[in-house]
Short mmCIF file of C-alpha atoms in Angstrom, two decimals:
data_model
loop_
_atom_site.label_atom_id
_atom_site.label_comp_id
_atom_site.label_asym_id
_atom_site.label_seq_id
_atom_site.Cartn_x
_atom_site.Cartn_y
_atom_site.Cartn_z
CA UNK A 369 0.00 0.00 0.00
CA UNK A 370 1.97 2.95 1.06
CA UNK A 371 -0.47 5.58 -0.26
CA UNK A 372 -1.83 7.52 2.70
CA UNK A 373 -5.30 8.08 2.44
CA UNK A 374 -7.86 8.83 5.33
CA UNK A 375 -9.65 5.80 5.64
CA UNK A 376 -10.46 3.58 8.25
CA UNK A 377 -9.09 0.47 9.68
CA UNK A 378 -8.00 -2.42 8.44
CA UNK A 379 -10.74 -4.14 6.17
CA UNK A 380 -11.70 -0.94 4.25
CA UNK A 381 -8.42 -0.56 2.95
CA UNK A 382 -7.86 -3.92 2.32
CA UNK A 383 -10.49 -3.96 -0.12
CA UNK A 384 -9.21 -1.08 -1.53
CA UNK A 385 -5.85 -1.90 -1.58
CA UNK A 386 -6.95 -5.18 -3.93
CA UNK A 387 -8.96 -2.59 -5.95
CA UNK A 388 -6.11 -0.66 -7.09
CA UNK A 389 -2.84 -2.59 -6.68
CA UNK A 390 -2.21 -2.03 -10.31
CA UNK A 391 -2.68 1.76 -9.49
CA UNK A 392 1.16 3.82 -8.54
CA UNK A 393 1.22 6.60 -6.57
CA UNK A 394 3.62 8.80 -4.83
CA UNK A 395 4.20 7.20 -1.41
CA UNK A 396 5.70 8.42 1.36
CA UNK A 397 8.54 7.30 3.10
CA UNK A 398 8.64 6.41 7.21
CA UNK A 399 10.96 8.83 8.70
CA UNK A 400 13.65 8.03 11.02
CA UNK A 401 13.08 8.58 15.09
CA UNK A 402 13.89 11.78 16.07
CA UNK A 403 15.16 11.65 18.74
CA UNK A 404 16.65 14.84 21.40
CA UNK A 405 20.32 14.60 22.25
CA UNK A 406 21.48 13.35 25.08
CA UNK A 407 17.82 11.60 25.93
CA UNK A 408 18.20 8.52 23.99
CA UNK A 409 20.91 6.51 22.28
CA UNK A 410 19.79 3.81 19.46
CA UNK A 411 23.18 2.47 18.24
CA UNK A 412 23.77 1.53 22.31
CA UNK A 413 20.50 -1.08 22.32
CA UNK A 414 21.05 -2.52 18.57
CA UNK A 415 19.12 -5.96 20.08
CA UNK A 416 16.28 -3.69 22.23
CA UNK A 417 12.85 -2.31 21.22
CA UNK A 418 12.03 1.60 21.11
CA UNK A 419 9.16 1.19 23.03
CA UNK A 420 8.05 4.53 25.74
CA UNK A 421 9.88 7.12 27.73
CA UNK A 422 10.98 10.96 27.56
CA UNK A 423 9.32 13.62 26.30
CA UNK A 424 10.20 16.55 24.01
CA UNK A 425 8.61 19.53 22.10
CA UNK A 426 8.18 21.00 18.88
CA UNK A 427 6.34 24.06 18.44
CA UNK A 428 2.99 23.25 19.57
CA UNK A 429 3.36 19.31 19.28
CA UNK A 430 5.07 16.78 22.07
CA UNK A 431 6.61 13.56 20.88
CA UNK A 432 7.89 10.84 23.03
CA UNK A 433 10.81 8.19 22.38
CA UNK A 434 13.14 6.50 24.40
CA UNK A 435 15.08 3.13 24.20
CA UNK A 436 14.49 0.83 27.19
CA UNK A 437 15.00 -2.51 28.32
CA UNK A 438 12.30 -5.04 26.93
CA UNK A 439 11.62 -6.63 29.68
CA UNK A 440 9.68 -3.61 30.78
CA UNK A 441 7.26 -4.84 28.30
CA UNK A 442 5.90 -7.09 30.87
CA UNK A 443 3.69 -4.27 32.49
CA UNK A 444 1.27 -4.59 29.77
CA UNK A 445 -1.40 -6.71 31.12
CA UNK A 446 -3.18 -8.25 27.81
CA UNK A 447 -6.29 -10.38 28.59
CA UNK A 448 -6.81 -12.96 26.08
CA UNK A 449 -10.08 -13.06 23.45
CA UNK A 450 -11.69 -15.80 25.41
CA UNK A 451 -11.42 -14.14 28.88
CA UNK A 452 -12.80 -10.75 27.27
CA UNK A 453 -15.25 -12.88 25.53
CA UNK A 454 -16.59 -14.05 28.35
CA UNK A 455 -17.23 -11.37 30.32
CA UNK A 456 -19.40 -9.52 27.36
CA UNK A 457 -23.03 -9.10 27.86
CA UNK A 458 -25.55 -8.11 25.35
CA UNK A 459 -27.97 -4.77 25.60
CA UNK A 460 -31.78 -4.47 23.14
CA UNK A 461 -30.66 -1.18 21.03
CA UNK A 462 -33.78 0.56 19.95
CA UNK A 463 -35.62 -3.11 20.92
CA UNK A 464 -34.00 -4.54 17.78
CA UNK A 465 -30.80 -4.60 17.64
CA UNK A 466 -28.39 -6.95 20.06
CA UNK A 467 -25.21 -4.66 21.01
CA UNK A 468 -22.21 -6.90 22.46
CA UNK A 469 -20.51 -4.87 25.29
CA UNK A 470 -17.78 -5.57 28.15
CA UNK A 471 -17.76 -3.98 31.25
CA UNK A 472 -15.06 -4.52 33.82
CA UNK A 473 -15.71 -5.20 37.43
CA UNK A 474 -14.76 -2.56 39.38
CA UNK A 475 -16.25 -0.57 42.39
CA UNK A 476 -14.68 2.68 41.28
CA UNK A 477 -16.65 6.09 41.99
CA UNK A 478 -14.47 7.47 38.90
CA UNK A 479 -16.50 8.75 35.66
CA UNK A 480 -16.65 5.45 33.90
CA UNK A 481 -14.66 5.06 30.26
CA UNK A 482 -16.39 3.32 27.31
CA UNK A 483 -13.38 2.40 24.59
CA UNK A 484 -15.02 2.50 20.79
CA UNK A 485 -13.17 0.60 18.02
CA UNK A 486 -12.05 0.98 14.63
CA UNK A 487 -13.30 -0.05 11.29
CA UNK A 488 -13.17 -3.92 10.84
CA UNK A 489 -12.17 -4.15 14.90
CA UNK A 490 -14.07 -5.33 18.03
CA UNK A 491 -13.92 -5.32 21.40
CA UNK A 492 -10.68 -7.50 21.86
CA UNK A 493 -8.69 -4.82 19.77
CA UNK A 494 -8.53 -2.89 23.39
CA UNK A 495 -6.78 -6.71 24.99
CA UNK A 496 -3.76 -4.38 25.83
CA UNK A 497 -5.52 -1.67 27.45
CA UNK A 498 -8.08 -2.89 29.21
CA UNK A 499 -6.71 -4.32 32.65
CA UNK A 500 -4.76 -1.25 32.74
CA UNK A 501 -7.68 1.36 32.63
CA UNK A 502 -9.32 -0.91 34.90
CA UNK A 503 -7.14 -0.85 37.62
CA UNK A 504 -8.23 2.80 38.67
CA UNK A 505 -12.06 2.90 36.45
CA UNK A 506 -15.09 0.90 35.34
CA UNK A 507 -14.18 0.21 31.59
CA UNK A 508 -16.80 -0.17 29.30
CA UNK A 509 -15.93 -1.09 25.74
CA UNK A 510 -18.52 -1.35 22.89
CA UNK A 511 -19.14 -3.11 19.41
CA UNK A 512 -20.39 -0.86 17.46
CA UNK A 513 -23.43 -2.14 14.81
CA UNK A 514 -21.99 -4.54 12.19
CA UNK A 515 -18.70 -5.59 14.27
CA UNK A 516 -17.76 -7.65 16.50
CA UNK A 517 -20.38 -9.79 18.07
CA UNK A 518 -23.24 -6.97 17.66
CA UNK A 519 -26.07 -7.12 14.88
CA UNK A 520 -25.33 -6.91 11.73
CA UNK A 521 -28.80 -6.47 10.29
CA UNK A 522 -29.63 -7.17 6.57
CA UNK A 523 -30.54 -3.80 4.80
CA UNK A 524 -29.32 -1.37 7.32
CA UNK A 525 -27.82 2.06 6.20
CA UNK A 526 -24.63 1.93 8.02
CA UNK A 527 -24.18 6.08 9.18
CA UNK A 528 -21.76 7.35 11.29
CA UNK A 529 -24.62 9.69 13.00
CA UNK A 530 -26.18 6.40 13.91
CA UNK A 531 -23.06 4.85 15.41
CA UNK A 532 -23.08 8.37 17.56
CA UNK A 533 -26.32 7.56 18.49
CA UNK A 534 -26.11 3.98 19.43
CA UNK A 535 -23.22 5.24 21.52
CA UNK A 536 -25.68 8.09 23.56
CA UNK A 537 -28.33 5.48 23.99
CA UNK A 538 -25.80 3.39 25.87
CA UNK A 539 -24.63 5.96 27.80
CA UNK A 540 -28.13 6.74 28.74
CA UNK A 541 -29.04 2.96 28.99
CA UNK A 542 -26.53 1.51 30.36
CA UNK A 543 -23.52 3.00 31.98
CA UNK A 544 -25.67 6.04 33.30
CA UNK A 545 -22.86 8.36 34.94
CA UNK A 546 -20.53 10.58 33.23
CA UNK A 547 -18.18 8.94 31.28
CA UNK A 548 -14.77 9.67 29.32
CA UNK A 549 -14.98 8.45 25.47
CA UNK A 550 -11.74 6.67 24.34
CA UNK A 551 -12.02 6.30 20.53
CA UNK A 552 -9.66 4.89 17.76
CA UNK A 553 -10.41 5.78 14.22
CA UNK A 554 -14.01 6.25 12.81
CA UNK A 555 -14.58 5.14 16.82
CA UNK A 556 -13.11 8.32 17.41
CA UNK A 557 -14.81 10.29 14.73
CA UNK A 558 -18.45 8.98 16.20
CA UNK A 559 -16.90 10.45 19.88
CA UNK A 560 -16.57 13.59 18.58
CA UNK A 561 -20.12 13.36 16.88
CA UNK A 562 -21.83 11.93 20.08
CA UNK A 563 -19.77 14.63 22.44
CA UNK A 564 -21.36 16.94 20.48
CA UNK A 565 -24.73 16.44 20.59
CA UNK A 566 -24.84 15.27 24.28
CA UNK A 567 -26.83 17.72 25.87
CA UNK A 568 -27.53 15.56 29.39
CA UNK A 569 -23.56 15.91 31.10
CA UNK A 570 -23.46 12.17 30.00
CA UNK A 571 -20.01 12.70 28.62
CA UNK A 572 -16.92 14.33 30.57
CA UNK A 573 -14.30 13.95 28.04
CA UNK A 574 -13.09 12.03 24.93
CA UNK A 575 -9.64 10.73 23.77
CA UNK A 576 -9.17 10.42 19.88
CA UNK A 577 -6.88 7.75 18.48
CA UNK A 578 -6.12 9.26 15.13
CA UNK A 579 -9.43 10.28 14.27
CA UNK A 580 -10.86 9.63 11.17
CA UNK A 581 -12.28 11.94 9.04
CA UNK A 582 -15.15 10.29 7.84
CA UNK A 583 -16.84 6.52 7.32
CA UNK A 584 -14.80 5.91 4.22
CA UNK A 585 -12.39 7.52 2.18
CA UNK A 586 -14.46 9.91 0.30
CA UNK A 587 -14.73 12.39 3.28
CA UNK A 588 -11.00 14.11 2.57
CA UNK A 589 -11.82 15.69 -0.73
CA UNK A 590 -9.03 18.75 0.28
CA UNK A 591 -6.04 15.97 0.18
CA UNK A 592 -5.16 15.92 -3.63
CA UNK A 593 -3.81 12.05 -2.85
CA UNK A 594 -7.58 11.70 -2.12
CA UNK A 595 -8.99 13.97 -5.26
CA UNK A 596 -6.41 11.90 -7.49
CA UNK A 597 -8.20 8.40 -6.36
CA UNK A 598 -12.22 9.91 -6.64
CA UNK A 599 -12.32 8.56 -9.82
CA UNK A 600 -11.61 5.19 -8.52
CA UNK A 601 -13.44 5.62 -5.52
CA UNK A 602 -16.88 6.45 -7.64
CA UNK A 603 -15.85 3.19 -9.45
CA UNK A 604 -15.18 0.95 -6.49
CA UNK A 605 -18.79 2.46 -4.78
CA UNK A 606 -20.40 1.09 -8.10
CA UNK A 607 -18.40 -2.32 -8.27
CA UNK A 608 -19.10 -3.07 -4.89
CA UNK A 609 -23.01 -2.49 -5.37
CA UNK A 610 -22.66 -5.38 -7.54
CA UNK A 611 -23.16 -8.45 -5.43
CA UNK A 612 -21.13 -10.80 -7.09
CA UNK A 613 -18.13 -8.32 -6.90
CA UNK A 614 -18.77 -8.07 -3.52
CA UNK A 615 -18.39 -11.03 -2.40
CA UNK A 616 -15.67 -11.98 -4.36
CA UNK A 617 -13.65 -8.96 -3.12
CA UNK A 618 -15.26 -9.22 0.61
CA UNK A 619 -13.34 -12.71 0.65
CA UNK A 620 -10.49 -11.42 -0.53
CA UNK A 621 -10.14 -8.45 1.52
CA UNK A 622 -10.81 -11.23 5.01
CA UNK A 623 -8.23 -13.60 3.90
CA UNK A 624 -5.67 -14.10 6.91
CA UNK A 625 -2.43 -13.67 4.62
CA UNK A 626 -3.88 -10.43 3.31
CA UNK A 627 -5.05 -8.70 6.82
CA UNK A 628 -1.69 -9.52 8.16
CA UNK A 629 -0.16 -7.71 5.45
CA UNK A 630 -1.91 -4.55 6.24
CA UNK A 631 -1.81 -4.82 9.83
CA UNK A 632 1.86 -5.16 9.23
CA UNK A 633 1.87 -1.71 6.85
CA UNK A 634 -0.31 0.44 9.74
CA UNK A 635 1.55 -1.11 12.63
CA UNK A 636 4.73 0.43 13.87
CA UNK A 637 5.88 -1.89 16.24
CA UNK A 638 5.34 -4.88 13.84
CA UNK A 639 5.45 -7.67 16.76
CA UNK A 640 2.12 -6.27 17.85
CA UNK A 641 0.43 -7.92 15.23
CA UNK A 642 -0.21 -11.48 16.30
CA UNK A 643 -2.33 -14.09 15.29
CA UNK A 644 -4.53 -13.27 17.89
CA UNK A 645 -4.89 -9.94 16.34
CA UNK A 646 -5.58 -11.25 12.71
CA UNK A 647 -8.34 -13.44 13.65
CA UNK A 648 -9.69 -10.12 15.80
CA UNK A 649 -10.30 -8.45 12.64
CA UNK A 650 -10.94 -11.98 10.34
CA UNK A 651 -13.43 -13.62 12.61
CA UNK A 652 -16.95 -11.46 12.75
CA UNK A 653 -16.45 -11.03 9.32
CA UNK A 654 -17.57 -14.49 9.01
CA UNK A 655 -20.58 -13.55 10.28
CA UNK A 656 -23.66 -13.43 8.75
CA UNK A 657 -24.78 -10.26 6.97
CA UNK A 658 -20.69 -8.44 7.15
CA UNK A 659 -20.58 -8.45 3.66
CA UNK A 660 -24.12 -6.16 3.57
CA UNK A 661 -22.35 -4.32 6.62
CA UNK A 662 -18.68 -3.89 4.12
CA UNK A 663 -20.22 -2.99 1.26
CA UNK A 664 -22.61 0.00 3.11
CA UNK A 665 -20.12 1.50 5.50
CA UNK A 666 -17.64 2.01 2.22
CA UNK A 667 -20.44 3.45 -0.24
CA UNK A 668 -22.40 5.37 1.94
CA UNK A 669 -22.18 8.99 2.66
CA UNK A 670 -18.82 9.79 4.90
CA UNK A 671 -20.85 11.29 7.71
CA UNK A 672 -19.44 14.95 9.13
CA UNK A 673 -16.35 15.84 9.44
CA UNK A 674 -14.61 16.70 12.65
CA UNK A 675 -13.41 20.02 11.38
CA UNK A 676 -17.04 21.06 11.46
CA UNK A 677 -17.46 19.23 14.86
CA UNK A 678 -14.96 20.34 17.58
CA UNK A 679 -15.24 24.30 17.65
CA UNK A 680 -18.43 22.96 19.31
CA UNK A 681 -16.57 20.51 21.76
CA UNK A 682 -15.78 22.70 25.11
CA UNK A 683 -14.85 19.31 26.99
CA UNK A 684 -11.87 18.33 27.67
CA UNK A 685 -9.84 16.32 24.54
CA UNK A 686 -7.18 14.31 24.16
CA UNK A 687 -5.58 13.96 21.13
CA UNK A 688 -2.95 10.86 20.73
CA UNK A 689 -1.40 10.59 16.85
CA UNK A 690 0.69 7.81 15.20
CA UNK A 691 3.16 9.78 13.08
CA UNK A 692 3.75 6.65 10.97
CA UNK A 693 -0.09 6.11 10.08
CA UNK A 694 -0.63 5.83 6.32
CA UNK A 695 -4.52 6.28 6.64
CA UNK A 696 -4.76 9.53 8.32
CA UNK A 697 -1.59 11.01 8.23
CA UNK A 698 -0.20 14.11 10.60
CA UNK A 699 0.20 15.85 7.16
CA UNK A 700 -2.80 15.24 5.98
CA UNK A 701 -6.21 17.31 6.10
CA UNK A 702 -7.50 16.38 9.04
CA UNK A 703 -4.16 15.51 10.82
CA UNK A 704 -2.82 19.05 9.96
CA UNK A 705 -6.46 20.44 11.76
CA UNK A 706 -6.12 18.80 15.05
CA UNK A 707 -1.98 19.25 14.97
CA UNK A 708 -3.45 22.92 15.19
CA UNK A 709 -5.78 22.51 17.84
CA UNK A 710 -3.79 22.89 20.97
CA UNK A 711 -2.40 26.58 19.84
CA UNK A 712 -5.91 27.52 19.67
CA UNK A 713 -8.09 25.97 21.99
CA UNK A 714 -6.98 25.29 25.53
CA UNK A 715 -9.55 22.32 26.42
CA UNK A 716 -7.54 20.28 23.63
CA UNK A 717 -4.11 18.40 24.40
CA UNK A 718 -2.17 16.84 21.17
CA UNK A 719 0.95 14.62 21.69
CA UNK A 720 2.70 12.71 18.21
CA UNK A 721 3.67 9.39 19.24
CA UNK A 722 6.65 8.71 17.07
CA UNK A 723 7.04 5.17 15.47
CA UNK A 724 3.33 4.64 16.03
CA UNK A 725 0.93 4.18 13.16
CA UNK A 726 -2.89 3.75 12.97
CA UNK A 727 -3.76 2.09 16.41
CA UNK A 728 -1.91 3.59 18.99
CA UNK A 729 -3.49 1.70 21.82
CA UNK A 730 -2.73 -1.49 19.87
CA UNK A 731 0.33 -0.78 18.54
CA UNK A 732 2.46 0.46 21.45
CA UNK A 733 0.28 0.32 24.55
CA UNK A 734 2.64 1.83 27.38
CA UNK A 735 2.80 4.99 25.21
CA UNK A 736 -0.68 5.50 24.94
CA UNK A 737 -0.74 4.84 28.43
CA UNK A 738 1.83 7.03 29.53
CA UNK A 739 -0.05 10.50 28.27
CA UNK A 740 -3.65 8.66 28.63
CA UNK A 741 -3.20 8.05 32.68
CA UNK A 742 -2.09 11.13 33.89
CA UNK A 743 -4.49 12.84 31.95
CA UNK A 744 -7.71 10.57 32.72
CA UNK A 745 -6.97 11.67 36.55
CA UNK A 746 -6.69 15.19 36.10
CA UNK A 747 -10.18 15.29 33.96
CA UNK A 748 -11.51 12.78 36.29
CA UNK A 749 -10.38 15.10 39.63
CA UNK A 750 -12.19 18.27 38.13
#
């Protein structure tokens, strides 16, 4: 792939990137750490991971790096599929619609935190984050409609206002005290949508995992990468409303050689991506009526965009941003907008986490972790 488009997660641009392999554009290169004198030394650990540490500005962004031992790895607690699996429960959305949802056990007085997923992602994509988070907070963590092991009814029109909704309704519903929205993707684009519209104090704060900018890729039409592809895009939108098409490109896109492949292209630390993660993304889209939910979420309408959205956000926001993401890259639309946020609204707090690409919390827990903590308990002690 290489070509960095604002898209989401992993099966969208799988599809796509079977669409137009034949297709060369300019890509753009990973750069090298950079990395403050005197902080960090790479040629002295040639057999260690760059995993989290110090801290450093530039201009109105922080970036973090450091070069530690990896046995420090070993504080990530990462609960397994089945153990997550298990401790799901299932909530009537609308009285139609069975929403799969986890919810920690915890007796914490905290504002609770409900953890939305990605495109093509689930519940389990949080295994790395969740034990943490739980330690000081009830966790709730949600699949939205047509993932995971939620509906995925036949017919539906797939919205990203209606995943903002769903989310709302389960606030209301079900968690029912404030709560701080930790989003990755077009999970964090239908934060920013829910935040605002809440008008009941249900939300105290969101987190945004490199946001998208819209259900599929036809949201960025500023990026020229993105005008460039349009053509294609109008084309793959008409392919895929032909059913045999479909499906044949559906089962290509789910095959387990293929999602590694791009998990490996989005991932920066490349040892993150497991086999438990493959069959994360490869496994509800088995299910019954995924294709109908594929084949929707990339030709529908992109939903707003979250340029429009946050002047109207006054909550607090946390911005974490892989610099090595290929879908929504720091220098592209929407990653240049929120790159500017912090030097113009002072509820918003941006840090790049270098060597990181599309799933942060994923990709290299402790770093997410490192900025998330501290800042949950300073929103959480206001």
């Amino acid at each position: 792939m290489g070509i960095k488009m604002a898209a989401a997660t992993v099966l969208h641009d799988v599809a796509a990137a079977c669409l137009r392999q034949p297709l060369s554009l300019p890509r753009t290169t990973a750069k090298e750490p950079r990395l403050r004198p005197g902080l960090a030394f790479p040629h002295l650990y040639g057999n260690k991971l760059p995993v989290l540490g110090l801290g450093y500005g530039v201009g109105n962004r922080s970036f973090i790096t450091c070069y530690v031992d990896p046995s420090t790895e070993s504080r990530v607690s990462v609960l397994g599929v089945s153990q997550i699996k298990e401790q799901c429960s299932k909530w009537q959305w609308k009285g139609r619609y069975s929403i799969n949802y986890f919810v920690s056990s915890s007796s914490s007085t905290n504002p609770a935190l409900l953890l939305v997923h990605g495109f093509g992602a689930s519940i389990p994509h949080w295994r790395r984050n969740i034990d943490t988070l739980a330690q000081d907070y009830t966790v709730y963590a949600i699949d939205l409609l047509g993932f995971g092991a939620s509906d995925k009814p036949q017919g539906f029109s797939y919205s990203m206002e209606a995943w903002a909704e769903l989310i709302l309704d389960f606030l209301n519903e079900v968690v029912q005290k404030p709560t701080v929205l930790i989003g990755n993707s077009v999970g964090s684009l239908a934060c920013v949508i829910a935040a605002s519209e809440s008008s009941q104090n249900l939300v105290r704060g969101i987190v945004l995992l490199n946001c998208a900018g819209g259900m599929n890729n036809k949201a960025i039409v500023d990026d020229w990468r993105i005008k460039l592809l349009l053509p294609l895009l109008w084309l793959v939108d008409f392919l895929l409303k032909q059913r045999r098409i479909a499906t044949a490109v559906f089962e290509r896109a789910k095959q387990r050689d293929n999602l590694r492949n791009i998990l490996l292209s989005v991932y920066g630390n490349k040892e993150s991506v497991d086999d438990e993660l493959v069959e994360i993304i490869n496994g509800p889209a088995n299910d019954e009526g995924a294709l109908d939910a594929f084949v929707s979420i990339i030709t529908g309408p992109p939903g707003p965009n979250p340029v429009q959205l946050m002047p109207r956000i006054n909550l607090p926001v946390l911005v974490l941003w892989g610099d090595q993401d290929p879908f929504t890259p720091i220098d592209g639309p929407v990653g240049k907008y929120f790159s500017s946020l912090p030097s113009k609204s002072s509820n918003v707090s941006l840090y790049m986490l270098e060597g990181v690409g599309h799933c942060p919390h994923d990709d290299k827990p402790d770093l997410v972790h490192q900025k998330l903590l501290p800042w949950l308990a300073q929103v959480t002690a206001s």
